[in-house]
CSV table of C-alpha atoms and ligand atoms in Angstrom, one decimal:
chain,number,residue,atom,x,y,z
A,291,MET,CA,0.0,0.0,0.0
A,292,LEU,CA,1.4,3.4,-0.9
A,293,HIS,CA,1.0,6.1,1.7
A,294,PRO,CA,-2.7,6.9,2.1
A,295,SER,CA,-2.3,10.6,2.8
A,296,THR,CA,-1.8,13.0,-0.1
A,297,ASP,CA,1.9,12.2,0.0
A,298,ILE,CA,3.3,14.1,2.9
A,299,ILE,CA,6.8,13.8,1.8
A,300,MET,CA,6.1,15.4,-1.6
A,301,ASN,CA,4.4,18.3,0.3
A,302,ALA,CA,7.4,18.6,2.6
A,303,GLN,CA,9.7,18.6,-0.4
A,304,GLN,CA,7.8,21.5,-1.9
A,305,PHE,CA,8.4,23.5,1.3
A,306,PHE,CA,12.0,22.5,1.2
A,307,ALA,CA,12.4,23.6,-2.5
A,308,ALA,CA,11.2,27.1,-1.6
A,309,ASP,CA,13.1,27.4,1.7
A,310,GLN,CA,15.9,25.1,2.7
A,311,SER,CA,15.7,26.1,6.4
A,312,GLU,CA,16.2,23.7,9.2
A,313,ALA,CA,12.5,23.8,10.1
A,314,ASN,CA,11.6,22.5,6.7
A,315,LEU,CA,14.3,19.8,6.9
A,316,VAL,CA,12.7,18.7,10.2
A,317,LYS,CA,9.3,18.5,8.3
A,318,LEU,CA,10.9,16.3,5.7
A,319,LEU,CA,12.5,14.0,8.3
A,320,HIS,CA,9.1,13.9,10.1
A,321,ALA,CA,7.4,12.9,6.9
A,322,VAL,CA,9.8,10.0,6.4
A,323,SER,CA,9.4,8.9,10.0
A,324,VAL,CA,5.6,8.9,9.5
A,325,MET,CA,5.9,6.7,6.4
A,326,LEU,CA,8.0,4.3,8.5
A,327,GLN,CA,5.4,4.3,11.3
A,328,GLU,CA,2.5,3.7,8.9
A,329,GLY,CA,4.2,0.9,7.1
A,330,ALA,CA,4.1,2.9,3.8
A,331,GLU,CA,5.5,1.3,0.7
A,332,VAL,CA,7.7,3.1,-1.8
A,333,LEU,CA,8.3,2.6,-5.5
A,334,ILE,CA,11.9,1.5,-6.2
A,335,PRO,CA,13.3,2.0,-9.7
A,336,THR,CA,14.9,-1.1,-11.1
A,337,ALA,CA,17.7,-1.2,-13.7
A,338,ASP,CA,16.9,-2.7,-17.1
A,339,ASN,CA,20.4,-4.1,-17.7
A,340,ALA,CA,20.0,-6.8,-15.0
A,341,PRO,CA,21.2,-10.3,-16.0
A,342,GLU,CA,18.3,-12.7,-16.9
A,343,GLY,CA,16.3,-13.6,-13.8
A,344,GLN,CA,17.9,-11.1,-11.5
A,345,LEU,CA,16.6,-7.9,-10.0
A,346,LEU,CA,18.9,-4.9,-10.1
A,347,LEU,CA,18.0,-1.6,-8.4
A,348,GLN,CA,18.9,1.7,-9.9
A,349,THR,CA,21.4,3.9,-8.1
A,350,GLN,CA,22.4,7.5,-8.5
A,351,THR,CA,25.8,9.0,-8.0
A,352,THR,CA,25.8,12.6,-6.6
A,353,GLU,CA,28.3,15.3,-7.5
A,354,SER,CA,30.4,14.4,-4.5
A,355,GLY,CA,30.8,10.9,-6.0
A,356,LEU,CA,28.6,9.1,-3.4
A,357,GLU,CA,26.3,6.4,-4.6
A,358,TYR,CA,22.7,6.4,-3.4
A,359,MET,CA,19.7,4.1,-3.8
A,360,THR,CA,16.5,5.9,-4.9
A,361,ALA,CA,12.8,5.7,-4.1
A,362,TYR,CA,9.5,7.4,-5.1
A,363,SER,CA,7.0,8.0,-2.3
A,364,SER,CA,4.0,7.9,-4.6
A,365,LYS,CA,2.7,7.4,-8.1
A,366,GLU,CA,2.6,11.2,-8.6
A,367,ALA,CA,6.2,11.6,-7.5
A,368,TYR,CA,7.2,8.7,-9.9
A,369,GLU,CA,5.4,10.4,-12.8
A,370,GLN,CA,7.6,13.5,-12.4
A,371,GLY,CA,10.6,11.4,-13.6
A,372,GLU,CA,11.6,9.4,-16.7
A,373,PRO,CA,9.5,6.3,-17.1
A,374,CYS,CA,11.2,3.2,-15.7
A,375,ASN,CA,10.2,-0.1,-14.1
A,376,VAL,CA,9.6,0.0,-10.4
A,377,ILE,CA,8.9,-2.5,-7.6
A,378,SER,CA,6.9,-1.6,-4.5
A,379,ARG,CA,8.3,-2.5,-1.1
A,380,PRO,CA,7.7,-1.2,2.5
A,381,LEU,CA,10.1,1.6,3.3
A,382,LEU,CA,11.1,0.0,6.5
A,383,ASN,CA,12.3,-3.1,4.7
A,384,TYR,CA,14.1,-1.0,2.0
A,385,PHE,CA,15.9,1.0,4.7
A,386,GLU,CA,17.0,-2.2,6.4
A,387,ALA,CA,18.3,-3.6,3.1
A,388,ILE,CA,20.1,-0.3,2.2
A,389,LEU,CA,22.1,-0.5,5.5
A,390,GLN,CA,23.3,-3.9,4.4
A,391,MET,CA,24.5,-2.8,0.9
A,392,ASP,CA,28.1,-2.3,0.3
A,393,GLY,CA,29.2,1.1,-1.0
A,394,ILE,CA,25.8,2.7,-0.7
A,395,ALA,CA,25.8,6.1,1.1
A,396,GLY,CA,22.0,6.4,1.7
A,397,ILE,CA,18.8,7.1,-0.2
A,398,ILE,CA,17.5,9.8,-2.5
A,399,PHE,CA,13.7,10.4,-2.2
A,400,ASN,CA,11.7,11.5,-5.2
A,401,PRO,CA,14.8,12.2,-7.4
A,402,ALA,CA,12.7,14.0,-10.0
A,403,SER,CA,11.1,16.4,-7.6
A,404,PRO,CA,12.3,20.1,-7.4
A,405,ALA,CA,14.2,19.3,-4.2
A,406,PRO,CA,15.5,15.7,-4.2
A,407,PHE,CA,16.0,14.7,-0.6
A,408,ASN,CA,19.1,12.7,0.4
A,409,ILE,CA,19.2,10.8,3.6
A,410,GLN,CA,22.5,9.2,4.6
A,411,ASN,CA,22.9,5.8,6.3
A,412,ARG,CA,23.6,7.4,9.7
A,413,MET,CA,20.2,9.1,9.6
A,414,ILE,CA,18.5,6.0,8.2
A,415,LYS,CA,19.8,4.1,11.3
A,416,GLU,CA,18.3,6.8,13.6
A,417,LEU,CA,15.0,6.9,11.8
A,418,LEU,CA,14.7,3.1,12.1
A,419,ALA,CA,15.6,3.2,15.8
A,420,ASP,CA,13.0,5.9,16.4
A,421,ALA,CA,10.3,4.0,14.5
A,422,LYS,CA,10.9,1.0,16.8
A,423,LYS,CA,11.0,3.2,19.9
A,424,ASN,CA,7.8,5.1,19.0
A,425,LYS,CA,5.9,1.9,18.7
A,426,GLN,CA,6.5,1.2,22.3
A,427,GLN,CA,6.5,4.6,24.0
A,428,ASN,CA,3.2,5.0,25.9
A,429,ALA,CA,3.7,7.2,28.9
A,430,ILE,CA,2.3,10.0,30.9
A,431,SER,CA,4.6,12.2,32.9
A,432,VAL,CA,4.3,15.3,35.0
A,433,TRP,CA,6.8,18.1,34.5
A,434,ARG,CA,7.3,21.5,36.1
A,435,GLY,CA,8.3,24.3,33.8
A,436,ASP,CA,7.6,26.5,30.8
A,437,ILE,CA,5.8,24.6,28.0
A,438,THR,CA,7.3,26.8,25.3
A,439,THR,CA,10.7,25.3,25.9
A,440,LEU,CA,9.7,21.7,25.3
A,441,ASP,CA,11.0,19.9,22.3
A,442,CYS,CA,8.2,17.5,21.5
A,443,ASP,CA,6.0,16.9,18.4
A,444,ALA,CA,3.2,19.1,19.7
A,445,ILE,CA,2.5,21.4,22.6
A,446,VAL,CA,-1.1,22.3,23.4
A,447,ASN,CA,-2.3,25.8,23.8
A,448,ALA,CA,-5.1,26.7,26.3
A,449,ALA,CA,-6.6,29.3,23.9
A,450,ASN,CA,-9.8,31.2,23.7
A,451,SER,CA,-12.5,30.6,21.0
A,452,THR,CA,-11.1,33.4,18.7
A,453,LEU,CA,-7.7,31.6,18.5
A,454,LEU,CA,-6.2,35.0,18.1
A,455,GLY,CA,-4.0,35.0,21.2
A,456,GLY,CA,-4.4,36.2,24.8
A,457,GLY,CA,-2.6,36.1,28.1
A,458,GLY,CA,-1.3,33.2,30.2
A,459,VAL,CA,0.1,30.2,28.3
A,460,ASP,CA,-1.6,31.4,25.1
A,461,GLY,CA,0.4,34.7,25.2
A,462,ALA,CA,3.6,32.8,26.0
A,463,ILE,CA,3.2,30.5,23.1
A,464,HIS,CA,2.4,33.3,20.6
A,465,ARG,CA,5.5,35.3,21.8
A,466,ALA,CA,7.8,32.3,21.5
A,467,ALA,CA,6.4,31.0,18.2
A,468,GLY,CA,6.5,34.4,16.5
A,469,PRO,CA,4.1,36.4,14.4
A,470,GLN,CA,3.6,33.7,11.7
A,471,LEU,CA,1.5,31.8,14.3
A,472,LEU,CA,-1.1,34.6,14.5
A,473,GLU,CA,-1.2,34.7,10.7
A,474,GLU,CA,-2.0,31.0,10.5
A,475,CYS,CA,-4.5,31.2,13.4
A,476,LYS,CA,-6.4,33.9,11.5
A,477,THR,CA,-7.2,31.3,8.8
A,478,LEU,CA,-8.7,28.8,11.3
A,479,GLY,CA,-12.1,30.5,11.9
A,480,GLY,CA,-11.9,30.2,15.7
A,481,CYS,CA,-12.6,27.0,17.8
A,482,PRO,CA,-15.5,26.0,20.0
A,483,THR,CA,-15.1,25.0,23.6
A,484,GLY,CA,-13.7,21.4,23.9
A,485,ALA,CA,-12.6,21.2,20.2
A,486,ALA,CA,-9.0,21.3,18.9
A,487,LYS,CA,-7.2,22.8,15.9
A,488,ILE,CA,-3.6,22.4,14.8
A,489,THR,CA,-0.9,24.8,13.5
A,490,TYR,CA,2.8,24.7,12.9
A,491,GLY,CA,5.1,25.5,15.8
A,492,TYR,CA,7.2,28.1,13.9
A,493,ASN,CA,10.0,29.3,16.2
A,494,LEU,CA,9.1,26.9,19.0
A,495,PRO,CA,11.2,23.8,19.5
A,496,ALA,CA,7.9,21.8,19.1
A,497,SER,CA,6.9,21.1,15.5
A,498,TYR,CA,3.2,21.7,16.0
A,499,ILE,CA,0.8,23.5,18.3
A,500,ILE,CA,-2.6,22.1,19.1
A,501,HIS,CA,-5.0,24.8,20.1
A,502,THR,CA,-7.9,23.9,22.3
A,503,VAL,CA,-10.4,26.0,24.3
A,504,GLY,CA,-11.2,25.0,27.9
A,505,PRO,CA,-14.5,25.9,29.6
A,506,ILE,CA,-14.8,29.2,31.6
A,507,TYR,CA,-15.6,27.7,35.0
A,508,ASN,CA,-19.1,28.2,36.3
A,509,GLY,CA,-19.6,25.1,38.5
A,510,LYS,CA,-21.9,23.2,36.1
A,511,VAL,CA,-21.3,19.5,35.8
A,512,GLU,CA,-21.2,19.4,32.0
A,513,GLN,CA,-18.1,21.5,32.1
A,514,ARG,CA,-16.2,18.3,33.2
A,515,LEU,CA,-17.0,16.8,29.9
A,516,GLU,CA,-15.9,19.9,28.0
A,517,LEU,CA,-12.6,19.9,29.8
A,518,ALA,CA,-12.2,16.2,29.2
A,519,ASP,CA,-13.0,16.8,25.5
A,520,CYS,CA,-10.1,19.3,25.3
A,521,TYR,CA,-7.6,16.5,26.2
A,522,LYS,CA,-9.3,13.8,24.2
A,523,ASN,CA,-9.7,15.9,21.0
A,524,SER,CA,-6.1,17.2,21.2
A,525,LEU,CA,-4.8,13.6,21.5
A,526,ASP,CA,-7.0,12.4,18.6
A,527,LEU,CA,-5.8,15.3,16.5
A,528,ALA,CA,-2.2,14.5,17.4
A,529,ARG,CA,-2.7,10.9,16.4
A,530,LYS,CA,-4.4,11.9,13.1
A,531,HIS,CA,-1.2,13.9,12.3
A,532,HIS,CA,1.0,10.9,13.3
A,533,LEU,CA,2.5,12.8,16.2
A,534,HIS,CA,3.9,10.7,19.1
A,535,SER,CA,4.7,13.2,21.9
A,536,ILE,CA,2.5,16.0,23.2
A,537,ALA,CA,2.7,18.4,26.2
A,538,PHE,CA,-0.4,19.9,27.8
A,539,PRO,CA,-0.7,22.9,30.1
A,540,ALA,CA,-3.3,22.6,32.9
A,541,ILE,CA,-6.1,23.8,30.7
A,542,SER,CA,-8.7,26.3,32.2
A,543,THR,CA,-6.9,26.5,35.5
A,544,GLY,CA,-5.6,30.1,35.0
A,545,ALA,CA,-7.8,32.9,33.6
A,546,TYR,CA,-10.7,30.4,33.2
A,547,ALA,CA,-10.7,29.7,37.0
A,548,TYR,CA,-11.3,25.9,36.9
A,549,PRO,CA,-10.5,24.5,40.4
A,550,VAL,CA,-7.0,23.0,40.1
A,551,ASP,CA,-7.6,19.7,41.9
A,552,GLU,CA,-10.7,18.8,39.7
A,553,ALA,CA,-9.0,19.9,36.5
A,554,ALA,CA,-5.9,17.9,37.2
A,555,ARG,CA,-8.0,14.8,38.0
A,556,ILE,CA,-9.9,15.2,34.7
A,557,ALA,CA,-6.6,15.7,32.8
A,558,LEU,CA,-4.9,12.6,34.2
A,559,LEU,CA,-8.0,10.4,33.9
A,560,THR,CA,-8.7,11.4,30.3
A,561,CYS,CA,-5.1,11.0,29.2
A,562,THR,CA,-4.9,7.6,30.9
A,563,GLU,CA,-8.1,6.5,29.2
A,564,TRP,CA,-6.9,7.6,25.9
A,565,ILE,CA,-3.6,5.8,26.2
A,566,ASN,CA,-5.4,2.7,27.2
A,567,ALA,CA,-7.8,3.0,24.2
A,568,ASN,CA,-4.8,3.6,21.9
A,569,ALA,CA,-2.5,1.0,23.2
A,570,ASP,CA,-1.4,0.1,19.6
A,571,TYR,CA,0.0,3.6,19.1
A,572,GLY,CA,3.0,5.1,20.9
A,573,MET,CA,2.2,8.4,22.6
A,574,SER,CA,4.2,10.2,25.2
A,575,VAL,CA,2.0,12.7,27.2
A,576,VAL,CA,3.6,15.4,29.3
A,577,LEU,CA,1.4,17.2,31.8
A,578,THR,CA,3.2,20.5,32.4
A,579,CYS,CA,2.8,22.6,35.6
A,580,PHE,CA,3.7,26.2,35.7
A,581,ASN,CA,2.9,26.8,39.3
A,582,ASN,CA,3.2,24.8,42.6
A,583,GLY,CA,-0.6,24.4,43.0
A,584,VAL,CA,-0.9,22.5,39.7
A,585,TYR,CA,2.3,20.5,40.4
A,586,ASN,CA,1.2,19.4,43.9
A,587,ALA,CA,-2.3,18.5,42.6
A,588,TYR,CA,-0.8,16.2,39.9
A,589,LEU,CA,1.7,14.6,42.4
A,590,GLU,CA,-1.1,13.9,44.8
A,591,LEU,CA,-3.1,12.2,42.0
A,592,VAL,CA,-0.2,10.2,40.8
A,593,LYS,CA,0.3,8.9,44.3
A,594,LYS,CA,-3.3,7.9,44.5
A,595,ALA,CA,-3.1,6.2,41.1
A,596,GLN,CA,-0.1,4.2,42.2
A,597,ASN,CA,-2.1,3.0,45.2
A,598,GLY,CA,-5.1,2.2,43.0
A,599,GLU,CA,-7.2,4.8,44.6
A,600,LEU,CA,-8.0,6.9,41.6
A,601,ASP,CA,-11.3,6.4,39.9
B,1302,AR6,N1,3.9,26.9,30.4
B,1302,AR6,C1,3.1,26.0,31.0
B,1302,AR6,N2,2.0,26.4,31.7
B,1302,AR6,C2,1.7,27.7,31.7
B,1302,AR6,C3,2.5,28.7,31.1
B,1302,AR6,C4,3.7,28.3,30.4
B,1302,AR6,N3,4.5,29.1,29.8
B,1302,AR6,N4,1.9,29.9,31.4
B,1302,AR6,C5,0.8,29.7,32.1
B,1302,AR6,N5,0.7,28.4,32.3
B,1302,AR6,P1,-4.2,30.2,31.3
B,1302,AR6,P2,-6.9,29.2,30.8
B,1302,AR6,C6,-0.4,27.7,33.1
B,1302,AR6,O1,-4.7,31.4,32.0
B,1302,AR6,O2,-7.2,29.1,32.2
B,1302,AR6,C7,-5.7,33.2,27.8
B,1302,AR6,O3,-5.8,34.6,27.8
B,1302,AR6,C8,-1.1,28.5,34.1
B,1302,AR6,O4,-0.3,28.5,35.3
B,1302,AR6,O5,-3.1,30.4,30.4
B,1302,AR6,O6,-7.3,28.0,30.0
B,1302,AR6,C9,-6.5,32.6,26.6
B,1302,AR6,O7,-6.4,33.4,25.5
B,1302,AR6,C10,-2.3,27.7,34.3
B,1302,AR6,O8,-2.1,26.6,35.2
B,1302,AR6,O9,-5.4,29.4,30.4
B,1302,AR6,C11,-7.9,32.5,27.1
B,1302,AR6,O10,-8.6,33.7,27.0
B,1302,AR6,C12,-2.6,27.1,32.9
B,1302,AR6,O11,-1.4,27.3,32.2
B,1302,AR6,C13,-7.7,32.2,28.6
B,1302,AR6,O12,-6.4,32.7,29.0
B,1302,AR6,C14,-3.8,27.7,32.2
B,1302,AR6,O13,-3.8,29.1,32.4
B,1302,AR6,C15,-7.6,30.7,28.8
B,1302,AR6,O14,-7.6,30.4,30.2
């Protein structure tokens, strides 16, 4: 099966062709790691001068004299190049095979695209190791500090329904991500309470920001569900975008005045439920605490959970 999405690596290559910044390089590597996670297949060009009954794969030699294997990530990418015979194989198996080949420096993805993308063997090894690790990593941790400093796939923003910025963690995220974030947020058309929307992370160490809107506390019972929805919908969105690590602030516990103990309990229970329901998918969840009140509330809950007293 070729990658089901509209070819994320081709999209990333288009970004990279226009702007070869590190951020776009990270997007490209992320696209490759998603393909590995998803078990995506690639089209591998074969050479037509192979001896009878043998399969010979095409290689390309770069200006620096290094020999690379090649692969197309989709039919569209293949059609950009000269017609040739191809075979279809899972990228993971191809990567493993490349590492065994003598004299091969790595792989060139979509060699006919505007920005052919080379990955050397050292990086192939790291991507394979990550793919194996991500499959297993299912964890919730509590961490005290500023969420904008975290280097994970996505950080969550406790936004308001306009998604156009504000104070608290929202203000901190917009300041750290830079003005491009507001420009992208303007295109999203706001967000209802409990829902979640995604943007790039721009100048943040995190690749993406998931914006969710917590309830403004008024004591009504249904607000518990809205707050739980913030966590659940953010995690669903992260999975939909193939992300494997996510950090949350304590949503609604600042300007929206949700009592900290109850909010922390909803956060921990909802994330635990989600992890259990998505046991086939590696997700590392970090619950961040910016003040002692939130931190102590989580520690208390974790103790209870360890003693089997959390329900
Ligand atoms: N890193 C981690 N947590 C933080 C950070 C940070 N840098 N800064 C604050 N917190 P709040 P809300 C914690 O008020 O209650 C905004 O104006 C903070 O200590 O940011 O959901 C929006 O635009 C608290 O525990 O969000 C909305 O209008 C938690 O983040 C409104 O506030 C949430 O506090 C949303 O209110």
